mmCIF file of C-alpha atoms in Angstrom:
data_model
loop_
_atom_site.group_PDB
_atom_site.id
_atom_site.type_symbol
_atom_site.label_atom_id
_atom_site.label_comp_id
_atom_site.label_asym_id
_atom_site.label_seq_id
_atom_site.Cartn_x
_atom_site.Cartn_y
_atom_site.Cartn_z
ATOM 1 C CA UNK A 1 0.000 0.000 0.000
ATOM 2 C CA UNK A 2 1.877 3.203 -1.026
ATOM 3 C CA UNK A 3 -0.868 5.726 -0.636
ATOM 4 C CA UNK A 4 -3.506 6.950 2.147
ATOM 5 C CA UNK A 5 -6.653 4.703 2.420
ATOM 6 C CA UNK A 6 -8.291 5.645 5.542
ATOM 7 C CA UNK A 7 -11.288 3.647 4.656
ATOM 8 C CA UNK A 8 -9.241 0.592 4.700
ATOM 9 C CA UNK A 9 -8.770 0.747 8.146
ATOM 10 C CA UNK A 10 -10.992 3.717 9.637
ATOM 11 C CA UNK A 11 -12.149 2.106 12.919
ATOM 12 C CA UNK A 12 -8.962 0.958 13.764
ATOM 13 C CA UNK A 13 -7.507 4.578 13.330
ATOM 14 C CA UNK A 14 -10.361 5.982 15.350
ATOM 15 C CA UNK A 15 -10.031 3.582 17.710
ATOM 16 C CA UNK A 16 -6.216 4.322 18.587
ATOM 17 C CA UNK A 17 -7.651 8.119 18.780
ATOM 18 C CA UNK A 18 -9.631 7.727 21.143
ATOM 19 C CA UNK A 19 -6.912 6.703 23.675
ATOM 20 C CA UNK A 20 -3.321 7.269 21.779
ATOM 21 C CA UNK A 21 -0.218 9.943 22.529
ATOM 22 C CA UNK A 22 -0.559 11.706 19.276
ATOM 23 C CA UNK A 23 -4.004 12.654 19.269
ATOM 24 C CA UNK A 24 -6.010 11.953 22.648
ATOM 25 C CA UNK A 25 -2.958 13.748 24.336
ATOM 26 C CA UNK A 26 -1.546 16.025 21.964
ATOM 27 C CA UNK A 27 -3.125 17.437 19.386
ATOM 28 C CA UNK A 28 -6.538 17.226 19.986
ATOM 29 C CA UNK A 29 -6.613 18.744 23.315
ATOM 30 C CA UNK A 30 -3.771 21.761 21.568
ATOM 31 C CA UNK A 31 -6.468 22.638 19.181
ATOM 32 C CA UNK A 32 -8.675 22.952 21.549
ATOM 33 C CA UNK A 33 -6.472 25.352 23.418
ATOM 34 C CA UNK A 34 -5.846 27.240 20.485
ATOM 35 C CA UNK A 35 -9.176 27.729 19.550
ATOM 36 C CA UNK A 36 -10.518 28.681 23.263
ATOM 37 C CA UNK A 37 -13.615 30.195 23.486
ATOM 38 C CA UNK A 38 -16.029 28.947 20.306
ATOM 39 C CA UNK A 39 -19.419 29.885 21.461
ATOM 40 C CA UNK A 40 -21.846 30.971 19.167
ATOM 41 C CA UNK A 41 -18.770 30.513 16.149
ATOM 42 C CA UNK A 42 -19.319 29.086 13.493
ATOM 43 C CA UNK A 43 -16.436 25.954 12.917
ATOM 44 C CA UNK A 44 -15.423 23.922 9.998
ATOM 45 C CA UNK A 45 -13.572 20.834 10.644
ATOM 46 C CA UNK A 46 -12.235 19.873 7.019
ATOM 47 C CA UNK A 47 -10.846 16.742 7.417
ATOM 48 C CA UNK A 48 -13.042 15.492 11.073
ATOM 49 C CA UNK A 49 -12.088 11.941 10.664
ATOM 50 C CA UNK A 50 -14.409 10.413 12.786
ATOM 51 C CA UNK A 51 -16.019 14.109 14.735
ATOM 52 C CA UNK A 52 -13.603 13.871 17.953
ATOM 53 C CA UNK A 53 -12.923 17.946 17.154
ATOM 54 C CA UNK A 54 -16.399 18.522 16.221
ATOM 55 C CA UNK A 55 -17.733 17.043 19.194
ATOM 56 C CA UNK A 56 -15.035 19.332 21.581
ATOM 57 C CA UNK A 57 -16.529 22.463 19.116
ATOM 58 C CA UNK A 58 -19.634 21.439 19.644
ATOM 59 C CA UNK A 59 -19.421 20.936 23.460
ATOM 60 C CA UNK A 60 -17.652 24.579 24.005
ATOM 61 C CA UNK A 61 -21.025 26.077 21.831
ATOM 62 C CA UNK A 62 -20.180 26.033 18.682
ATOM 63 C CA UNK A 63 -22.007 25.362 15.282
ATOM 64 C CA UNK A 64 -20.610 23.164 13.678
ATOM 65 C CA UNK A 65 -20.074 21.125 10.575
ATOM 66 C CA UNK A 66 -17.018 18.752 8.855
ATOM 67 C CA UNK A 67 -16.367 16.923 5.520
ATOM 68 C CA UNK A 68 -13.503 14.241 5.135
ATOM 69 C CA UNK A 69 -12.848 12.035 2.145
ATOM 70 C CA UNK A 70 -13.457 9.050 3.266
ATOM 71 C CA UNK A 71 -16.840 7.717 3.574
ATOM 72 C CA UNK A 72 -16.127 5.051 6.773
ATOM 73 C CA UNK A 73 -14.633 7.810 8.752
ATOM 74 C CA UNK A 74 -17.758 10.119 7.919
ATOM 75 C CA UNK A 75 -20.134 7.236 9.064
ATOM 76 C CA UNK A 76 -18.184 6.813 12.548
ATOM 77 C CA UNK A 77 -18.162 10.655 13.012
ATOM 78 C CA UNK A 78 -22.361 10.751 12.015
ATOM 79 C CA UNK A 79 -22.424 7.804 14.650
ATOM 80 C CA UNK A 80 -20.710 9.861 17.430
ATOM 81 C CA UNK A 81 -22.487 13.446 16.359
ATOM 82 C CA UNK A 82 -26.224 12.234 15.166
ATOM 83 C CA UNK A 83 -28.049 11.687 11.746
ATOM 84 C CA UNK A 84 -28.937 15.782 12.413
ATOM 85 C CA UNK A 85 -25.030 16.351 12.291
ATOM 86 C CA UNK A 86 -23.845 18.738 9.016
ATOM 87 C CA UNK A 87 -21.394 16.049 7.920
ATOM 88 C CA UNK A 88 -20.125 15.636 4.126
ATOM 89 C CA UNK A 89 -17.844 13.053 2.195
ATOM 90 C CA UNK A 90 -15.623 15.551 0.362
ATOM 91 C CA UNK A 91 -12.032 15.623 -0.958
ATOM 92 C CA UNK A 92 -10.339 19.165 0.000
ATOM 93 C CA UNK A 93 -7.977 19.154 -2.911
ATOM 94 C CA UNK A 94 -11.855 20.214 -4.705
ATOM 95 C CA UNK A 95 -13.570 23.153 -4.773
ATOM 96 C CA UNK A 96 -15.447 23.265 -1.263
ATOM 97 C CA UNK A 97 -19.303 22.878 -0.742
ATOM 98 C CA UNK A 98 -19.402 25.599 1.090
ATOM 99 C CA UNK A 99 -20.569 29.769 1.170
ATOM 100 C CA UNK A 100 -18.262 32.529 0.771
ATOM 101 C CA UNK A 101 -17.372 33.546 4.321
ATOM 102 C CA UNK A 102 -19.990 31.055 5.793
ATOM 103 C CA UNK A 103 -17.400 30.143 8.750
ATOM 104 C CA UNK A 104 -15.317 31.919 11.532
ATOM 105 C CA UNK A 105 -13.232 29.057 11.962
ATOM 106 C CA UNK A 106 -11.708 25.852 10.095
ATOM 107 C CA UNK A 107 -10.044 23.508 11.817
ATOM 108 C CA UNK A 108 -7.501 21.525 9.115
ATOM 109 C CA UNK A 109 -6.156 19.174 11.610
ATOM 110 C CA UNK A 110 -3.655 16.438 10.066
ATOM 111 C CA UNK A 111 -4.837 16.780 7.056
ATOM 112 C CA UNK A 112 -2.603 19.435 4.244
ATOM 113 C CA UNK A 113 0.721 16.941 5.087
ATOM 114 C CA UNK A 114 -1.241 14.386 2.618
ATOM 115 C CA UNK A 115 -1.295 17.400 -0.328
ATOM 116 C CA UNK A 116 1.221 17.913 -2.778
ATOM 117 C CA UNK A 117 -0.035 20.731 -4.349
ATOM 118 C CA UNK A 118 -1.727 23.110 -0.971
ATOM 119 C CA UNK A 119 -2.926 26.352 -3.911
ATOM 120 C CA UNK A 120 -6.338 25.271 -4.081
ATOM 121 C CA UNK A 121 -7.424 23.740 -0.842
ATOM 122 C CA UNK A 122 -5.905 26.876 1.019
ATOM 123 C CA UNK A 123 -7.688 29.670 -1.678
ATOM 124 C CA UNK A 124 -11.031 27.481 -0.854
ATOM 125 C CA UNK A 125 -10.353 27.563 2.713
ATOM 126 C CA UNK A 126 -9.483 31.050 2.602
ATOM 127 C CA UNK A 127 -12.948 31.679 0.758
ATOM 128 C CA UNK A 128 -15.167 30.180 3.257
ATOM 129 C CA UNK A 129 -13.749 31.893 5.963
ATOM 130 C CA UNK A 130 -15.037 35.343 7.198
ATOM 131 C CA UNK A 131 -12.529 37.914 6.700
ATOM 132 C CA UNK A 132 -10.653 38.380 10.332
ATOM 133 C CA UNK A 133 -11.538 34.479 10.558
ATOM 134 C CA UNK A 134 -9.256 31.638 11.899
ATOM 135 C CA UNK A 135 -7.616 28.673 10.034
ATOM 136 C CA UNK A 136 -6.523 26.611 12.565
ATOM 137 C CA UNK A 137 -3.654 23.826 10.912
ATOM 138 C CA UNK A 138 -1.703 21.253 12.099
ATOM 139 C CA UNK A 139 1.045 19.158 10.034
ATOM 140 C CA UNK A 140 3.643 16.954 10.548
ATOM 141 C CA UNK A 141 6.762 18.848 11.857
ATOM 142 C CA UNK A 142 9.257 19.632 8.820
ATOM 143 C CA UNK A 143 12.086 18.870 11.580
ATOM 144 C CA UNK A 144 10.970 15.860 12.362
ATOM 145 C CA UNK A 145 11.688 14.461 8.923
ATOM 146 C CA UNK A 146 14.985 16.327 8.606
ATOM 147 C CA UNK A 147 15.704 13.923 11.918
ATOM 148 C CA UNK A 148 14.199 10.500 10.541
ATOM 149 C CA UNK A 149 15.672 10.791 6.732
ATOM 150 C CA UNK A 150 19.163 12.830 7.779
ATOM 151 C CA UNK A 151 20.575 12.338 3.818
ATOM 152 C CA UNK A 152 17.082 13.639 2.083
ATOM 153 C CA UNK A 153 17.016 17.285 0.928
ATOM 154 C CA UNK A 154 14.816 19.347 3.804
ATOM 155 C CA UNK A 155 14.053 21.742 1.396
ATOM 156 C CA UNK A 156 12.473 19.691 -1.555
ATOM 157 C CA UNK A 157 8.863 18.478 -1.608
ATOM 158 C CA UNK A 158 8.925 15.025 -1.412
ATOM 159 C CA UNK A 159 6.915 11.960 -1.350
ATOM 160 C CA UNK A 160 7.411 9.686 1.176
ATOM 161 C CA UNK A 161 5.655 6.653 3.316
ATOM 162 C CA UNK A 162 5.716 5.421 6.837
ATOM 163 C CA UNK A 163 4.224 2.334 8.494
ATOM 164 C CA UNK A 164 1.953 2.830 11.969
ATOM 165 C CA UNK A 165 0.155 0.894 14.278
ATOM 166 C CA UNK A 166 -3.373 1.553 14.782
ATOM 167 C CA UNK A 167 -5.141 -0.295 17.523
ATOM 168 C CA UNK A 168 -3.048 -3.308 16.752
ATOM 169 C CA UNK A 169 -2.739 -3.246 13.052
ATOM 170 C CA UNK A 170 -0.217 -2.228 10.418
ATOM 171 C CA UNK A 171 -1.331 0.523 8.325
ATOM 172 C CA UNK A 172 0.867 2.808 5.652
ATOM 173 C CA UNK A 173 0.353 6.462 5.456
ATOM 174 C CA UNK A 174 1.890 8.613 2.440
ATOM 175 C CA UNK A 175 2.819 12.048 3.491
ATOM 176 C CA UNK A 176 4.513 15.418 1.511
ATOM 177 C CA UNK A 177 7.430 17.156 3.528
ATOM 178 C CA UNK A 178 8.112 20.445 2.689
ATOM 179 C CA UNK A 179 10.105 22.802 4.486
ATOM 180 C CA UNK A 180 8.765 25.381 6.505
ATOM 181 C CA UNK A 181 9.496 28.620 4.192
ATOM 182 C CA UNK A 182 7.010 26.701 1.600
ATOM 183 C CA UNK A 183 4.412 26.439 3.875
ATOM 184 C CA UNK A 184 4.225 29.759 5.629
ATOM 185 C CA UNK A 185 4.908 30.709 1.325
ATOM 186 C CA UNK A 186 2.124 29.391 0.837
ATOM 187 C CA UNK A 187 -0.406 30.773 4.004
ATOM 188 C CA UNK A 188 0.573 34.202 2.774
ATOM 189 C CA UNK A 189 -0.481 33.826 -0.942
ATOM 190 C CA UNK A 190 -3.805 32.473 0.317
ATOM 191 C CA UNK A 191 -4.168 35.602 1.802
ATOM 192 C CA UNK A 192 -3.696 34.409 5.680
ATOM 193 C CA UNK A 193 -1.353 36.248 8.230
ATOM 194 C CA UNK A 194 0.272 34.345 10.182
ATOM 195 C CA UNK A 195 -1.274 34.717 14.125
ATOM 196 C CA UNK A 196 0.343 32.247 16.049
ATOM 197 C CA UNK A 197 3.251 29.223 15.030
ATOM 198 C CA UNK A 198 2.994 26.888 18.264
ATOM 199 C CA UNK A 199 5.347 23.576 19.514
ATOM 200 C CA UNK A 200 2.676 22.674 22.302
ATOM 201 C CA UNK A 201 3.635 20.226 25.434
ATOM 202 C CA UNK A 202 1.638 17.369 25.877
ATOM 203 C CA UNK A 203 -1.568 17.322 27.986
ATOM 204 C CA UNK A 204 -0.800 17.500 31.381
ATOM 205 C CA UNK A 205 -3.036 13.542 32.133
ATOM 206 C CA UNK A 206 -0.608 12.040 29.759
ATOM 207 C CA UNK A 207 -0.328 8.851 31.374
ATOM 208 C CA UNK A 208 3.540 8.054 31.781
ATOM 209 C CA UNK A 209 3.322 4.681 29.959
ATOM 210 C CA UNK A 210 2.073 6.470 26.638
ATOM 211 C CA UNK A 211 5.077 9.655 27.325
ATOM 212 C CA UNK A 212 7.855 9.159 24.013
ATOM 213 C CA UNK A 213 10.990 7.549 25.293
ATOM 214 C CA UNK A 214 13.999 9.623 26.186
ATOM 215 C CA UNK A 215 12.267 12.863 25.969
ATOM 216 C CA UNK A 216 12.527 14.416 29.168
ATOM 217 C CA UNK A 217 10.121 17.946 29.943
ATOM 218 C CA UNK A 218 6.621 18.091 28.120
ATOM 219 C CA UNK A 219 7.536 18.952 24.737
ATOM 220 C CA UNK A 220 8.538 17.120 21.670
ATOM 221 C CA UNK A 221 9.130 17.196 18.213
ATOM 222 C CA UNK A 222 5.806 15.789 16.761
ATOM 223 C CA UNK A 223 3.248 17.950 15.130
ATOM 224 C CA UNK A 224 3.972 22.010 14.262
ATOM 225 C CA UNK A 225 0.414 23.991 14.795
ATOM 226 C CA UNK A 226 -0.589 27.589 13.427
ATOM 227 C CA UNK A 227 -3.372 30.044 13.654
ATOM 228 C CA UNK A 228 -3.772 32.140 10.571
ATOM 229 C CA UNK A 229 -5.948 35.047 10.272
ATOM 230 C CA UNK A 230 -7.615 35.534 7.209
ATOM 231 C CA UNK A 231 -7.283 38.803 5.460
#
């Protein structure tokens, strides 16, 4: 398997969510941090997996709705939301079936590191934000890959795969690195300003068996998080 399938294995990826370092205890609960206050916003999660964000959005007040392009994660996310839930099966590197400005907030959580190309889906997320709105993104960290692959070129765009283990099974995920000029490159021609660039600690009820080896304090390189304004 040499590219992304999440409908091959979508419960066992939501099931390792629900209880695993990288989400349950790091990025999930960062987002929701970074987002604070949401009642009475409007939020777009565009990629929800299986609603975990939309349900914290939802809980803090918010309205809220999420697409992701595959169809098994948007049944597990309808099954933990409701049937009443605006939920969508929708690919973000296409046009968006959304409004003009019909949001306050997106959410694009683990999601752009799986895009060569990031022109379109950040022009469409840019478009159905309100001006002075939030795109709230999270990708793998650049230096993170500069550490694994030590002879690859950190500033090229490249393809690559990785093997994971998702509630007990092997699964391969394909992934684009690109370095951090390109990305924040790339916010700016969208027309975002870049708001906030954050390396967040874990959650303070990380249990200690699920803490990464050898890392000593509460931070680690993992997952590189930004809040762009849109102008």
């Amino acid at each position: 398997m040499t590219t992304t399938d999440y409908d091959d294995f979508a419960a066992a990826y939501a099931a390792e969510n629900e209880k695993g370092l990288f989400n349950a205890h790091y990025a999930r609960p960062a987002i929701v941090d970074l987002a604070g206050d949401v009642a009475g916003r409007r939020v777009l999660d565009a990629g929800c997996g299986s609603g975990p964000l939309m349900e914290s959005m939802r809980d803090g007040g918010a309205e809220v709705a999420g697409f992701d392009v595959s169809a098994a994660m948007v049944d597990l996310a309808r099954a933990r939301l409701g049937a009443d839930a605006d939920l969508r099966v929708h690919d973000l590197a296409t046009p968006l079936p959304y409004g003009d400005g019909e949001f306050d907030d997106v959410i694009c959580s683990l999601v752009l590191h799986y895009l060569e190309d990031w022109t379109g889906p950040l022009a469409e997320l840019r478009r159905v934000l309100e001006p002075g709105g939030r795109l709230m993104v999270v990708v793998n960290h650049p230096t993170a890959y500069a550490v694994v692959y030590p002879d690859a070129d950190y500033f090229k765009v490249t393809r690559y795969t990785e093997d994971y283990q998702f509630d007990g099974r092997e699964v391969f995920l394909t992934f684009w690195h690109r370095p951090l000029s390109t990305m924040t490159d790339a916010f700016a021609r969208a027309g975002f300003r870049l708001s906030v660039v954050s390396e967040p600690p874990l959650a303070p009820d990380t249990p200690d068996e699920l803490r990464p080896p050898g890392v000593e304090g509460e931070a680690f390189i993992c997952f590189l998080f930004f809040v762009l304004e849109a102008v």
